[in-house]
DNA sequence: TCTCAAATTGTTATCGATACCATAATGCTT
DNA sequence: AAGCATTATGGTATCGATAACAATTTGAGA
């Protein structure tokens, strides 16, 4: 029987090219250095634990002197708490969603929870893969965008037994918690607001694919409302795959106006395409809103700055993130008291700006 | 065999408050179910391991049937490989940086490595905290933005003994790897390009704080080059704390033109402030570039779409991310062969557009 | 002074997967 | 047929922290 099957001390060969002394420092070594047990060191790292102030101080000094950094992967294994929250957004380049991500991060500050962020690129398949990758890290909760998931994704989430928050829309079959709003209703509100200003011939830019459910909902909200108001069939144009870029917004409005030249106002699936559309119009010498009025969705920073400023729907992106995280924290700390499956509706409002200013016409 | 595509589990569901049966399923149970050892199941999950195809298939079927999800926190503890790469960016709302984040994520795909993303809000203190939080997860490598770090941050990174990549600039004292470019030189190039078009009276918008080192470098590149070209002292305006928003760009140009009304061309620290400046000018009835030429930095999507389109410096944001990740992967797999501490220079180029079109004047 | 509860610290057994080594089975060579 | 490399699989000891429980000290009240 071999007494020494393990290499006790890894010889500092050229294992690490980098400078630092890369010996692994453990809690036990810190403990020995201070003259306490590892358990006491562990306790010193958590604020609730009972360690005398004097001992904690000595431990922390040692931690500092030795340069010890807590190892959470070990900790989470034994405590069975990963300290992770997972969040999936369609895109991190879209500032609406990165605002939501920021809201989540901010809400998580000082909770000891860390955000694992992934982007699905508007694909349910990619979402499924990401969900699995995330679950392998055993997150304590997960925040999703939208309510459209593959069956396997649903099964995995169900099995995981962790709180789930779906955001940014109201799913038909919520998994668990929801923090969102009706994209269809929001777009409807915008149509009504513009109709009440006297606009009659409405156009729409934005596709209807399974990839972007929120976009589809906005579109259907548009079509339904135009119909309801008796303003004939809405004139809707699809262009490219979601998310529609600024450039595609420009191309789309050209098509739309070629097909229906007498259109008075065009609503876009997002401010980005609205911006592209407006700029294309200006480039072609058309005046906005005098010749054509254009509105967007999402109230991106660009829309208030742009000249003309862009009429839009303001959505509380950051708040969605904060509230989603808050729901999760609640579910985690609330010891199961809170009834799950509640829907938190977030607000939105029409922001009328120059791009649809009727008085200019 | 059940034929029902049920959406809930077939077991009584009032077991826990949440849907799924949340009993923890371990590899050992999967192994028992299949009739092999846990070790074999573990091997079946890695592609390189030697497991007969037949066994692997049986295992994977069992995994599927039982709904087992690998637990990486346990795995990384014993394998001493976390599977994490950490990356810190100043802001996730800035699309330049989110492009970089996307580049990193894409480069990491299929490597089995996962990205831990954090944003520092342009603060070295926040960066220090984040570095510690990240190191607690024992990332195998870390990507930072910029070269300005606190001493403690440097010490922690050194001690961690993992490859570090600093991006987006060329630090004076690189920690390890660098993937970036000289912001000062890039801005200088833009100044020269515009000077060669005949512009003489140059203005600049963008502060010089320690918070945004890239911004400071651009500013000093501007001032230095204007000086070198014998174009008198540059007229530079600071406004607000970094990152300068679109709105602040608008306010800044007003100040600048009040102070130096004869300015011919204004360079901005980023396209965002340039856009804000242009829109403010248009709002005030000034023509761009006829009355005032304006240029930005970063080649955001907005700049090619905007009317007038915005002259800028194109930086390969996405490529910076990809290359940074590639350097890390290289350092990790390269078995220490590669010499560390190399600097990878990324490209940039002047993109002349309408906003500085001299022929329009 | 003694008792009991609270505060503080220590000991031991995990958490769940994987490294490492051993072993069994298979195939190919001479 | 023996020899040996190769492939497939199992057994055991960790990885590093923490939960759970035990032990010790301290202080207040009887």
mmCIF file with all atom_site columns, C-alpha atoms (C1' of nucleotides) in Angstrom, chain A residues 6 26-27 39 42 68 71 74-75 78, chain D residues 13-22:
data_model
loop_
_atom_site.group_PDB
_atom_site.id
_atom_site.type_symbol
_atom_site.label_atom_id
_atom_site.label_alt_id
_atom_site.label_comp_id
_atom_site.label_asym_id
_atom_site.label_entity_id
_atom_site.label_seq_id
_atom_site.pdbx_PDB_ins_code
_atom_site.Cartn_x
_atom_site.Cartn_y
_atom_site.Cartn_z
_atom_site.occupancy
_atom_site.B_iso_or_equiv
_atom_site.pdbx_formal_charge
_atom_site.auth_seq_id
_atom_site.auth_comp_id
_atom_site.auth_asym_id
_atom_site.auth_atom_id
_atom_site.pdbx_PDB_model_num
ATOM 1  C CA    . UNK A 1 6  ? -0.896  12.161 -3.884 1.00 0.00 ? 6  UNK A CA    1
ATOM 2  C CA    . UNK A 1 26 ? -7.138  27.173 1.528  1.00 0.00 ? 26 UNK A CA    1
ATOM 3  C CA    . UNK A 1 27 ? -9.206  28.197 4.429  1.00 0.00 ? 27 UNK A CA    1
ATOM 4  C CA    . UNK A 1 39 ? -14.813 26.544 10.674 1.00 0.00 ? 39 UNK A CA    1
ATOM 5  C CA    . UNK A 1 42 ? -15.600 30.209 7.426  1.00 0.00 ? 42 UNK A CA    1
ATOM 6  C CA    . UNK A 1 68 ? -6.614  34.495 0.496  1.00 0.00 ? 68 UNK A CA    1
ATOM 7  C CA    . UNK A 1 71 ? -13.584 29.679 -2.888 1.00 0.00 ? 71 UNK A CA    1
ATOM 8  C CA    . UNK A 1 74 ? -16.374 24.624 -2.685 1.00 0.00 ? 74 UNK A CA    1
ATOM 9  C CA    . UNK A 1 75 ? -18.705 26.551 -0.470 1.00 0.00 ? 75 UNK A CA    1
ATOM 10 C CA    . UNK A 1 78 ? -21.473 21.947 0.785  1.00 0.00 ? 78 UNK A CA    1
ATOM 11 C "C1'" . DA  D 2 13 ? -9.625  9.251  -2.186 1.00 0.00 ? 13 DA  D "C1'" 1
ATOM 12 C "C1'" . DT  D 2 14 ? -9.983  13.586 -2.657 1.00 0.00 ? 14 DT  D "C1'" 1
ATOM 13 C "C1'" . DC  D 2 15 ? -11.355 18.870 -4.096 1.00 0.00 ? 15 DC  D "C1'" 1
ATOM 14 C "C1'" . DG  D 2 16 ? -12.414 23.020 -0.134 1.00 0.00 ? 16 DG  D "C1'" 1
ATOM 15 C "C1'" . DA  D 2 17 ? -15.862 24.713 2.273  1.00 0.00 ? 17 DA  D "C1'" 1
ATOM 16 C "C1'" . DT  D 2 18 ? -19.983 24.262 5.391  1.00 0.00 ? 18 DT  D "C1'" 1
ATOM 17 C "C1'" . DA  D 2 19 ? -23.977 21.876 8.128  1.00 0.00 ? 19 DA  D "C1'" 1
ATOM 18 C "C1'" . DA  D 2 20 ? -24.749 19.765 12.120 1.00 0.00 ? 20 DA  D "C1'" 1
ATOM 19 C "C1'" . DC  D 2 21 ? -23.585 18.777 16.317 1.00 0.00 ? 21 DC  D "C1'" 1
ATOM 20 C "C1'" . DA  D 2 22 ? -20.391 18.880 20.333 1.00 0.00 ? 22 DA  D "C1'" 1
#
